[in-house]
PDB file of C-alpha atoms in Angstrom:
ATOM      1  CA  MET U  94     194.915  78.167 141.434  1.00 51.00           C
ATOM      2  CA  SER U  95     192.261  79.618 139.053  1.00 54.00           C
ATOM      3  CA  LEU U  96     190.232  77.556 136.574  1.00 53.00           C
ATOM      4  CA  PRO U  97     190.592  78.339 132.912  1.00 59.00           C
ATOM      5  CA  LYS U  98     187.733  80.379 131.360  1.00 55.00           C
ATOM      6  CA  PRO U  99     185.568  78.642 128.704  1.00 56.00           C
ATOM      7  CA  PRO U 100     186.185  79.748 125.153  1.00 59.00           C
ATOM      8  CA  ALA U 101     184.102  82.743 124.007  1.00 56.00           C
ATOM      9  CA  SER U 102     182.563  80.659 121.231  1.00 62.00           C
ATOM     10  CA  ALA U 103     181.210  78.119 123.763  1.00 61.00           C
ATOM     11  CA  ALA U 104     179.555  80.884 125.813  1.00 60.00           C
ATOM     12  CA  VAL U 105     177.923  82.327 122.693  1.00 59.00           C
ATOM     13  CA  SER U 106     176.671  78.878 121.677  1.00 71.00           C
ATOM     14  CA  ALA U 107     175.133  78.271 125.124  1.00 69.00           C
ATOM     15  CA  SER U 108     173.415  81.690 124.988  1.00 72.00           C
ATOM     16  CA  ARG U 109     171.965  80.890 121.583  1.00 73.00           C
ATOM     17  CA  ARG U 110     170.671  77.520 122.791  1.00 72.00           C
ATOM     18  CA  ALA U 111     168.998  79.187 125.789  1.00 73.00           C
ATOM     19  CA  ARG U 112     167.417  81.815 123.555  1.00 75.00           C
ATOM     20  CA  ALA U 113     166.189  79.131 121.164  1.00 74.00           C
ATOM     21  CA  ARG U 114     164.633  77.208 124.071  1.00 77.00           C
ATOM     22  CA  ARG U 115     162.807  80.364 125.209  1.00 76.00           C
ATOM     23  CA  TRP U 116     161.477  81.022 121.686  1.00 80.00           C
ATOM     24  CA  LYS U 117     160.393  77.397 121.400  1.00 76.00           C
ATOM     25  CA  ILE U 118     158.532  77.564 124.704  1.00 77.00           C
ATOM     26  CA  ALA U 119     156.884  80.845 123.670  1.00 75.00           C
ATOM     27  CA  ALA U 120     155.865  79.402 120.292  1.00 75.00           C
ATOM     28  CA  LEU U 121     154.409  76.276 121.896  1.00 74.00           C
ATOM     29  CA  SER U 122     152.519  78.428 124.404  1.00 75.00           C
ATOM     30  CA  LEU U 123     151.078  80.597 121.644  1.00 79.00           C
ATOM     31  CA  ALA U 124     150.140  77.518 119.644  1.00 76.00           C
ATOM     32  CA  ALA U 125     148.387  76.041 122.670  1.00 78.00           C
ATOM     33  CA  VAL U 126     146.516  79.303 123.254  1.00 75.00           C
ATOM     34  CA  ALA U 127     145.523  79.426 119.561  1.00 76.00           C
ATOM     35  CA  VAL U 128     144.259  75.828 119.675  1.00 76.00           C
ATOM     36  CA  VAL U 129     142.230  76.505 122.812  1.00 75.00           C
ATOM     37  CA  ALA U 130     140.874  79.767 121.401  1.00 73.00           C
ATOM     38  CA  SER U 131     139.920  78.044 118.134  1.00 74.00           C
ATOM     39  CA  ALA U 132     138.164  75.270 120.025  1.00 77.00           C
ATOM     40  CA  VAL U 133     136.274  77.773 122.178  1.00 70.00           C
ATOM     41  CA  ALA U 134     135.315  79.821 119.092  1.00 72.00           C
ATOM     42  CA  ALA U 135     134.157  76.698 117.250  1.00 78.00           C
ATOM     43  CA  ILE U 136     131.986  75.647 120.192  1.00 81.00           C
ATOM     44  CA  ALA U 137     130.571  79.175 120.573  1.00 78.00           C
ATOM     45  CA  GLU U 138     129.878  79.400 116.830  1.00 80.00           C
ATOM     46  CA  SER U 139     128.060  76.084 116.866  1.00 83.00           C
ATOM     47  CA  ARG U 140     125.906  77.266 119.786  1.00 85.00           C
ATOM     48  CA  GLY U 141     125.220  80.691 118.260  1.00 86.00           C
ATOM     49  CA  TRP U 142     127.202  82.839 120.742  1.00 87.00           C
ATOM     50  CA  PRO U 143     124.290  83.138 123.227  1.00 89.00           C
ATOM     51  CA  PHE U 144     126.386  85.115 125.722  1.00 90.00           C
ATOM     52  CA  LEU U 145     126.899  87.905 123.142  1.00 90.00           C
ATOM     53  CA  ARG U 146     123.258  89.084 123.179  1.00 93.00           C
ATOM     54  CA  ALA U 147     123.796  91.917 125.689  1.00 93.00           C
ATOM     55  CA  PRO U 148     127.256  92.998 124.381  1.00 93.00           C
ATOM     56  CA  LEU U 149     125.982  93.003 120.786  1.00 91.00           C
ATOM     57  CA  GLN U 150     122.922  94.987 121.787  1.00 94.00           C
ATOM     58  CA  ARG U 151     125.101  97.614 123.492  1.00 93.00           C
ATOM     59  CA  THR U 152     127.467  97.734 120.502  1.00 89.00           C
ATOM     60  CA  LEU U 153     124.594  98.264 118.075  1.00 87.00           C
ATOM     61  CA  GLU U 154     123.161 101.014 120.264  1.00 91.00           C
ATOM     62  CA  ARG U 155     126.502 102.836 120.334  1.00 88.00           C
ATOM     63  CA  ALA U 156     126.927 102.459 116.559  1.00 82.00           C
ATOM     64  CA  ALA U 157     123.379 103.516 115.686  1.00 83.00           C
ATOM     65  CA  GLY U 158     122.884 106.098 118.422  1.00 88.00           C
ATOM     66  CA  VAL U 159     119.353 104.787 119.072  1.00 93.00           C
ATOM     67  CA  PRO U 160     117.875 102.071 121.341  1.00 94.00           C
ATOM     68  CA  VAL U 161     118.190  98.520 120.044  1.00 94.00           C
ATOM     69  CA  THR U 162     116.606  95.413 121.571  1.00 95.00           C
ATOM     70  CA  LEU U 163     117.239  91.820 120.508  1.00 94.00           C
ATOM     71  CA  GLY U 164     114.406  90.115 122.347  1.00 90.00           C
ATOM     72  CA  GLY U 165     114.363  88.931 125.934  1.00 87.00           C
ATOM     73  CA  GLN U 166     116.933  86.788 127.703  1.00 85.00           C
ATOM     74  CA  GLN U 167     114.855  83.653 127.205  1.00 89.00           C
ATOM     75  CA  ASP U 168     114.051  84.351 123.543  1.00 92.00           C
ATOM     76  CA  ARG U 169     115.798  82.785 120.561  1.00 94.00           C
ATOM     77  CA  PHE U 170     119.187  84.318 119.751  1.00 95.00           C
ATOM     78  CA  VAL U 171     121.539  82.753 117.197  1.00 94.00           C
ATOM     79  CA  LEU U 172     124.581  84.647 115.925  1.00 93.00           C
ATOM     80  CA  LYS U 173     126.943  83.386 113.218  1.00 92.00           C
ATOM     81  CA  LEU U 174     130.187  85.307 112.721  1.00 89.00           C
ATOM     82  CA  PHE U 175     132.118  83.066 110.307  1.00 88.00           C
ATOM     83  CA  GLY U 176     131.413  82.343 106.647  1.00 83.00           C
ATOM     84  CA  ARG U 177     128.233  84.264 105.856  1.00 87.00           C
ATOM     85  CA  PRO U 178     127.492  86.209 109.063  1.00 91.00           C
ATOM     86  CA  ARG U 179     123.883  86.394 110.181  1.00 93.00           C
ATOM     87  CA  LEU U 180     121.698  87.040 113.202  1.00 94.00           C
ATOM     88  CA  ASP U 181     118.502  85.119 113.970  1.00 95.00           C
ATOM     89  CA  VAL U 182     116.347  86.497 116.816  1.00 96.00           C
ATOM     90  CA  ALA U 183     112.799  86.014 118.018  1.00 96.00           C
ATOM     91  CA  SER U 184     112.211  89.771 117.948  1.00 96.00           C
ATOM     92  CA  MET U 185     114.118  92.939 117.152  1.00 96.00           C
ATOM     93  CA  THR U 186     113.426  96.650 117.555  1.00 96.00           C
ATOM     94  CA  VAL U 187     115.572  99.542 116.313  1.00 94.00           C
ATOM     95  CA  GLY U 188     114.669 102.986 117.606  1.00 95.00           C
ATOM     96  CA  ALA U 189     114.036 105.991 115.365  1.00 94.00           C
ATOM     97  CA  ALA U 190     116.557 108.808 115.062  1.00 92.00           C
ATOM     98  CA  PRO U 191     115.637 112.094 116.799  1.00 90.00           C
ATOM     99  CA  GLY U 192     113.287 114.279 114.810  1.00 88.00           C
ATOM    100  CA  PRO U 193     109.923 113.030 113.540  1.00 90.00           C
ATOM    101  CA  ALA U 194     107.758 111.398 116.198  1.00 91.00           C
ATOM    102  CA  ALA U 195     107.800 107.653 115.568  1.00 94.00           C
ATOM    103  CA  PRO U 196     107.528 104.628 117.875  1.00 95.00           C
ATOM    104  CA  HIS U 197     110.578 103.065 116.210  1.00 96.00           C
ATOM    105  CA  LEU U 198     112.420 102.741 112.938  1.00 93.00           C
ATOM    106  CA  LEU U 199     111.962  98.981 112.646  1.00 92.00           C
ATOM    107  CA  SER U 200     110.276  96.320 114.723  1.00 96.00           C
ATOM    108  CA  GLY U 201     109.898  92.690 113.706  1.00 95.00           C
ATOM    109  CA  GLN U 202     109.190  89.168 114.858  1.00 96.00           C
ATOM    110  CA  ASP U 203     111.270  86.127 113.879  1.00 95.00           C
ATOM    111  CA  VAL U 204     113.896  88.325 112.255  1.00 94.00           C
ATOM    112  CA  ARG U 205     116.941  87.051 110.368  1.00 93.00           C
ATOM    113  CA  LEU U 206     119.598  89.512 109.209  1.00 92.00           C
ATOM    114  CA  GLY U 207     122.508  88.781 106.893  1.00 92.00           C
ATOM    115  CA  TRP U 208     125.380  91.189 106.240  1.00 89.00           C
ATOM    116  CA  ARG U 209     128.884  91.629 104.885  1.00 88.00           C
ATOM    117  CA  TRP U 210     131.681  92.870 107.116  1.00 87.00           C
ATOM    118  CA  THR U 211     132.777  95.455 104.529  1.00 87.00           C
ATOM    119  CA  ASP U 212     129.314  97.035 104.657  1.00 84.00           C
ATOM    120  CA  VAL U 213     129.438  97.106 108.463  1.00 81.00           C
ATOM    121  CA  TRP U 214     132.793  98.882 108.380  1.00 82.00           C
ATOM    122  CA  GLN U 215     131.610 101.507 105.867  1.00 81.00           C
ATOM    123  CA  GLY U 216     128.379 102.123 107.765  1.00 73.00           C
ATOM    124  CA  TRP U 217     130.242 102.405 111.057  1.00 73.00           C
ATOM    125  CA  ARG U 218     132.626 104.996 109.605  1.00 74.00           C
ATOM    126  CA  GLY U 219     129.786 106.874 107.925  1.00 69.00           C
ATOM    127  CA  THR U 220     131.399 106.610 104.474  1.00 75.00           C
ATOM    128  CA  ALA U 221     128.357 104.852 102.968  1.00 74.00           C
ATOM    129  CA  PRO U 222     124.709 104.265 103.874  1.00 72.00           C
ATOM    130  CA  TRP U 223     124.055 101.313 106.133  1.00 75.00           C
ATOM    131  CA  ARG U 224     123.443  98.178 104.097  1.00 81.00           C
ATOM    132  CA  ILE U 225     121.820  94.884 105.089  1.00 84.00           C
ATOM    133  CA  ASP U 226     122.521  92.056 102.674  1.00 85.00           C
ATOM    134  CA  SER U 227     119.271  90.257 103.530  1.00 86.00           C
ATOM    135  CA  LEU U 228     116.290  90.848 105.795  1.00 87.00           C
ATOM    136  CA  GLN U 229     113.735  88.150 106.545  1.00 88.00           C
ATOM    137  CA  ALA U 230     110.910  88.470 109.067  1.00 91.00           C
ATOM    138  CA  ARG U 231     107.589  86.879 109.892  1.00 92.00           C
ATOM    139  CA  THR U 232     106.123  90.309 110.689  1.00 93.00           C
ATOM    140  CA  LEU U 233     107.680  93.721 110.166  1.00 93.00           C
ATOM    141  CA  ASP U 234     106.692  97.288 111.041  1.00 96.00           C
ATOM    142  CA  VAL U 235     108.794 100.146 109.602  1.00 93.00           C
ATOM    143  CA  HIS U 236     108.500 103.936 109.947  1.00 95.00           C
ATOM    144  CA  LEU U 237     110.342 106.000 107.309  1.00 92.00           C
ATOM    145  CA  LEU U 238     109.556 109.592 108.265  1.00 94.00           C
ATOM    146  CA  ARG U 239     111.277 112.860 107.353  1.00 93.00           C
ATOM    147  CA  ASP U 240     110.208 116.291 108.596  1.00 93.00           C
ATOM    148  CA  ALA U 241     110.400 119.687 106.904  1.00 91.00           C
ATOM    149  CA  GLU U 242     113.873 120.288 108.386  1.00 91.00           C
ATOM    150  CA  GLY U 243     115.261 117.154 106.736  1.00 89.00           C
ATOM    151  CA  ARG U 244     115.509 115.126 109.965  1.00 91.00           C
ATOM    152  CA  ALA U 245     114.611 111.498 109.297  1.00 92.00           C
ATOM    153  CA  THR U 246     113.954 108.419 111.400  1.00 92.00           C
ATOM    154  CA  TRP U 247     116.537 106.448 109.399  1.00 88.00           C
ATOM    155  CA  GLN U 248     119.432 108.883 110.032  1.00 87.00           C
ATOM    156  CA  ILE U 249     121.129 106.603 112.529  1.00 83.00           C
ATOM    157  CA  GLY U 250     124.812 106.110 113.169  1.00 74.00           C
ATOM    158  CA  LYS U 251     127.525 108.525 112.102  1.00 61.00           C
ATOM    159  CA  LYS U 252     126.259 111.285 109.853  1.00 56.00           C
ATOM    160  CA  GLY U 253     127.877 111.693 106.450  1.00 45.00           C
ATOM    161  CA  PRO U 254     127.702 114.737 104.167  1.00 41.00           C
ATOM    162  CA  ALA U 255     124.610 116.920 103.983  1.00 42.00           C
ATOM    163  CA  ILE U 256     121.608 115.148 102.489  1.00 44.00           C
ATOM    164  CA  ASP U 257     119.722 116.372  99.452  1.00 47.00           C
ATOM    165  CA  ASN U 258     116.082 116.611 100.485  1.00 46.00           C
ATOM    166  CA  ASN U 259     114.999 115.939  96.911  1.00 46.00           C
ATOM    167  CA  ASN U 260     115.945 112.275  96.979  1.00 46.00           C
ATOM    168  CA  SER U 261     116.088 109.253  99.267  1.00 46.00           C
ATOM    169  CA  ALA U 262     119.725 108.315  98.645  1.00 45.00           C
ATOM    170  CA  GLU U 263     120.481 108.128 102.353  1.00 61.00           C
ATOM    171  CA  LEU U 264     117.965 105.358 103.082  1.00 67.00           C
ATOM    172  CA  PRO U 265     119.594 102.209 104.493  1.00 71.00           C
ATOM    173  CA  ARG U 266     120.136  99.697 101.695  1.00 77.00           C
ATOM    174  CA  ILE U 267     118.258  96.418 102.071  1.00 80.00           C
ATOM    175  CA  GLY U 268     119.067  93.639  99.630  1.00 77.00           C
ATOM    176  CA  ARG U 269     117.118  90.362  99.664  1.00 78.00           C
ATOM    177  CA  PHE U 270     113.816  91.176 101.392  1.00 78.00           C
ATOM    178  CA  ILE U 271     111.395  88.430 102.484  1.00 81.00           C
ATOM    179  CA  VAL U 272     108.469  89.148 104.793  1.00 83.00           C
ATOM    180  CA  GLY U 273     105.437  87.204 105.937  1.00 87.00           C
ATOM    181  CA  SER U 274     103.400  90.341 106.569  1.00 89.00           C
ATOM    182  CA  GLY U 275     104.635  93.892 106.812  1.00 90.00           C
ATOM    183  CA  ARG U 276     103.641  97.509 107.234  1.00 93.00           C
ATOM    184  CA  ILE U 277     105.787 100.428 106.032  1.00 91.00           C
ATOM    185  CA  ALA U 278     104.723 103.965 106.911  1.00 94.00           C
ATOM    186  CA  VAL U 279     106.355 106.589 104.675  1.00 92.00           C
ATOM    187  CA  GLU U 280     105.999 110.304 105.377  1.00 93.00           C
ATOM    188  CA  ASP U 281     108.354 112.675 103.570  1.00 92.00           C
ATOM    189  CA  GLN U 282     107.415 116.312 104.049  1.00 92.00           C
ATOM    190  CA  PRO U 283     110.020 117.758 101.603  1.00 91.00           C
ATOM    191  CA  LEU U 284     108.536 115.527  98.881  1.00 88.00           C
ATOM    192  CA  ALA U 285     104.896 116.082  99.949  1.00 89.00           C
ATOM    193  CA  THR U 286     104.555 112.310 100.247  1.00 90.00           C
ATOM    194  CA  LYS U 287     102.648 110.244 102.797  1.00 93.00           C
ATOM    195  CA  LEU U 288     102.157 106.545 102.069  1.00 93.00           C
ATOM    196  CA  LEU U 289     101.142 103.383 103.841  1.00 94.00           C
ATOM    197  CA  VAL U 290     102.574 100.211 102.309  1.00 91.00           C
ATOM    198  CA  THR U 291     101.160  96.874 103.432  1.00 92.00           C
ATOM    199  CA  LEU U 292     102.938  93.709 102.325  1.00 87.00           C
ATOM    200  CA  GLN U 293     101.989  90.066 102.325  1.00 86.00           C
ATOM    201  CA  GLY U 294     104.601  87.509 101.324  1.00 75.00           C
ATOM    202  CA  GLY U 295     105.022  83.774 101.389  1.00 53.00           C
ATOM    203  CA  ASP U 296     101.966  81.817 102.488  1.00 44.00           C
ATOM    204  CA  GLY U 297     100.371  83.647 105.378  1.00 41.00           C
ATOM    205  CA  ASP U 298     102.889  83.890 108.214  1.00 45.00           C
ATOM    206  CA  ASP U 299     105.446  81.640 106.497  1.00 49.00           C
ATOM    207  CA  PRO U 300     107.744  83.985 104.523  1.00 46.00           C
ATOM    208  CA  THR U 301     109.749  81.095 103.060  1.00 48.00           C
ATOM    209  CA  ALA U 302     106.787  79.421 101.333  1.00 46.00           C
ATOM    210  CA  ARG U 303     106.991  81.839  98.408  1.00 52.00           C
ATOM    211  CA  ALA U 304     109.802  84.321  97.933  1.00 61.00           C
ATOM    212  CA  GLY U 305     107.716  86.996  96.198  1.00 72.00           C
ATOM    213  CA  TRP U 306     105.263  89.320  97.868  1.00 77.00           C
ATOM    214  CA  ARG U 307     102.097  91.286  97.212  1.00 86.00           C
ATOM    215  CA  GLY U 308     101.414  94.738  98.485  1.00 88.00           C
ATOM    216  CA  LYS U 309      99.145  97.770  98.585  1.00 92.00           C
ATOM    217  CA  VAL U 310     100.346 101.374  98.518  1.00 92.00           C
ATOM    218  CA  GLU U 311      97.894 104.061  99.618  1.00 94.00           C
ATOM    219  CA  GLY U 312      98.236 107.764 100.388  1.00 93.00           C
ATOM    220  CA  GLN U 313      99.771 110.773  98.661  1.00 91.00           C
ATOM    221  CA  TRP U 314     102.817 110.998  96.417  1.00 85.00           C
ATOM    222  CA  ASN U 315     104.075 114.458  95.419  1.00 83.00           C
ATOM    223  CA  ALA U 316     100.756 115.779  96.773  1.00 81.00           C
ATOM    224  CA  LEU U 317      98.818 113.495  94.382  1.00 84.00           C
ATOM    225  CA  PRO U 318      96.436 110.861  95.791  1.00 89.00           C
ATOM    226  CA  LEU U 319      97.785 107.376  95.120  1.00 88.00           C
ATOM    227  CA  GLN U 320      96.420 103.860  95.370  1.00 92.00           C
ATOM    228  CA  LEU U 321      98.359 100.950  93.904  1.00 92.00           C
ATOM    229  CA  THR U 322      98.602  97.184  94.101  1.00 92.00           C
ATOM    230  CA  VAL U 323     102.043  95.612  93.682  1.00 89.00           C
ATOM    231  CA  ALA U 324     103.077  91.997  93.050  1.00 87.00           C
ATOM    232  CA  THR U 325     106.559  90.524  92.592  1.00 83.00           C
ATOM    233  CA  SER U 326     107.630  87.082  91.444  1.00 79.00           C
ATOM    234  CA  SER U 327     110.494  86.716  93.931  1.00 75.00           C
ATOM    235  CA  ALA U 328     112.266  88.474  96.761  1.00 70.00           C
ATOM    236  CA  MET U 329     112.986  92.066  95.724  1.00 69.00           C
ATOM    237  CA  PRO U 330     115.468  94.444  97.353  1.00 70.00           C
ATOM    238  CA  LEU U 331     113.617  97.140  99.263  1.00 68.00           C
ATOM    239  CA  VAL U 332     116.339  99.752  98.633  1.00 65.00           C
ATOM    240  CA  ASP U 333     119.383  98.855  96.526  1.00 63.00           C
ATOM    241  CA  ASP U 334     120.997 101.218  94.035  1.00 59.00           C
ATOM    242  CA  ALA U 335     123.116  98.408  92.571  1.00 56.00           C
ATOM    243  CA  ALA U 336     120.192  96.118  91.764  1.00 56.00           C
ATOM    244  CA  GLU U 337     119.576  94.932  88.205  1.00 64.00           C
ATOM    245  CA  ALA U 338     116.123  94.867  86.644  1.00 65.00           C
ATOM    246  CA  ASP U 339     115.677  91.104  86.903  1.00 75.00           C
ATOM    247  CA  ILE U 340     112.538  90.529  89.022  1.00 79.00           C
ATOM    248  CA  ASP U 341     109.010  90.308  87.612  1.00 84.00           C
ATOM    249  CA  LEU U 342     106.921  93.246  88.848  1.00 85.00           C
ATOM    250  CA  ARG U 343     103.288  94.172  88.246  1.00 88.00           C
ATOM    251  CA  ILE U 344     101.742  97.457  89.399  1.00 89.00           C
ATOM    252  CA  ASP U 345      98.166  98.591  88.901  1.00 92.00           C
ATOM    253  CA  GLY U 346      96.221 101.492  90.340  1.00 91.00           C
ATOM    254  CA  GLN U 347      95.515 105.187  90.417  1.00 88.00           C
ATOM    255  CA  VAL U 348      97.863 108.205  90.747  1.00 85.00           C
ATOM    256  CA  GLY U 349      95.923 111.445  90.839  1.00 81.00           C
ATOM    257  CA  ALA U 350      93.438 111.290  87.987  1.00 80.00           C
ATOM    258  CA  ALA U 351      95.628 108.904  85.998  1.00 82.00           C
ATOM    259  CA  ARG U 352      95.171 105.167  85.761  1.00 87.00           C
ATOM    260  CA  VAL U 353      98.562 103.437  85.921  1.00 86.00           C
ATOM    261  CA  ALA U 354      99.603  99.919  84.897  1.00 89.00           C
ATOM    262  CA  PHE U 355     103.109  98.495  84.726  1.00 88.00           C
ATOM    263  CA  ASP U 356     104.042  94.971  83.660  1.00 90.00           C
ATOM    264  CA  GLY U 357     107.735  94.152  83.461  1.00 87.00           C
ATOM    265  CA  ARG U 358     110.839  93.729  85.536  1.00 83.00           C
ATOM    266  CA  ALA U 359     112.545  95.790  88.219  1.00 80.00           C
ATOM    267  CA  GLY U 360     115.581  95.831  90.490  1.00 75.00           C
ATOM    268  CA  ALA U 361     114.347  97.480  93.713  1.00 74.00           C
ATOM    269  CA  LEU U 362     111.166  98.987  95.058  1.00 68.00           C
ATOM    270  CA  LEU U 363     112.813 102.176  96.370  1.00 63.00           C
ATOM    271  CA  GLY U 364     116.068 104.028  95.753  1.00 57.00           C
ATOM    272  CA  ALA U 365     117.442 104.028  92.184  1.00 53.00           C
ATOM    273  CA  ARG U 366     114.541 102.239  90.523  1.00 58.00           C
ATOM    274  CA  ARG U 367     115.501 100.223  87.449  1.00 69.00           C
ATOM    275  CA  LEU U 368     112.438  99.306  85.397  1.00 74.00           C
ATOM    276  CA  GLU U 369     112.023  97.440  82.121  1.00 82.00           C
ATOM    277  CA  GLY U 370     108.566  96.782  80.764  1.00 84.00           C
ATOM    278  CA  ALA U 371     105.325  98.278  79.531  1.00 88.00           C
ATOM    279  CA  LEU U 372     103.959 101.349  81.357  1.00 81.00           C
ATOM    280  CA  LYS U 373     100.427 102.471  80.541  1.00 84.00           C
ATOM    281  CA  PHE U 374      98.753 105.710  81.593  1.00 78.00           C
ATOM    282  CA  GLY U 375      95.133 106.673  81.037  1.00 81.00           C
ATOM    283  CA  GLY U 376      92.796 109.380  82.261  1.00 75.00           C
ATOM    284  CA  PRO U 377      90.162 112.006  81.454  1.00 76.00           C
ATOM    285  CA  SER U 378      92.673 114.347  79.768  1.00 71.00           C
ATOM    286  CA  LEU U 379      96.324 114.552  78.720  1.00 67.00           C
ATOM    287  CA  ASP U 380      96.920 117.297  81.272  1.00 66.00           C
ATOM    288  CA  ARG U 381      95.798 115.201  84.218  1.00 67.00           C
ATOM    289  CA  VAL U 382      97.641 112.110  82.967  1.00 67.00           C
ATOM    290  CA  GLY U 383     100.882 114.079  82.668  1.00 65.00           C
ATOM    291  CA  LYS U 384     100.902 115.337  86.269  1.00 65.00           C
ATOM    292  CA  PRO U 385     102.243 112.106  87.836  1.00 65.00           C
ATOM    293  CA  LEU U 386     105.044 112.177  85.250  1.00 65.00           C
ATOM    294  CA  GLY U 387     105.903 115.809  85.941  1.00 66.00           C
ATOM    295  CA  VAL U 388     105.097 116.644  82.310  1.00 67.00           C
ATOM    296  CA  THR U 389     102.918 119.569  81.171  1.00 68.00           C
ATOM    297  CA  LEU U 390     100.489 118.415  78.491  1.00 64.00           C
ATOM    298  CA  PRO U 391      97.481 120.102  76.875  1.00 66.00           C
ATOM    299  CA  GLN U 392      93.968 119.556  78.197  1.00 66.00           C
ATOM    300  CA  THR U 393      92.756 117.773  75.053  1.00 64.00           C
TER     301      THR U 393
END
């Protein structure tokens, strides 16, 4: 005697219930994993992701194509990835790109970097110059060198289109710039320029005491001897083409035979310089005053 088979509708209903149970178990498992992962991420974020020092260092080296060090294993390392991402390290060194002989591109003590993820993505792909939203350091040493063949210490990462040797558009963009004391060596052979910029900001070694900075610029610019003093009222972008002329800037000194004085406002020290203010030139003759401006004037 054979037992009657269950109705087809009952079998389908049981199959649906089993499938629903499996989906429910999978959803609960994923939720549990998400909760655990969120808790782990929250704890790591609060502690500054200390275990990411070596992986981050290797990632930066691969992206930049030059050596990068983020201090020693026992030095301060605080990384924040959520909200406004930033990196706070006791020391940082970024190697120079192949070409001009330089000890490094950048080396600093007590360095804090802030960035935006969109800028990281564009720099990684090589579709835009590298940009740092903010750079703060107690001490900073930078070498911006370019040889006669157009090879420059700052040409790190993926290379974009060919660079015009008549401008500095490829320089990494640096927004808010605060430094306790700094030294920037600039040597650009295509532009016949060799400068040494020394900066002093804040109050001695405390860059946060006063946001502005004072500086001296000495050397040659377009083959003309140059000696200037610079003072700003607040933190000024070092290189930022999008900056507005909204920071008090005073410049005084000598360019060639011309005496130069500027009192006004500016957006960035380098790059696309936006200036608003009074510019005064003086010298022994109109001809010699016009040379820094690239203007031919009569001797008298």
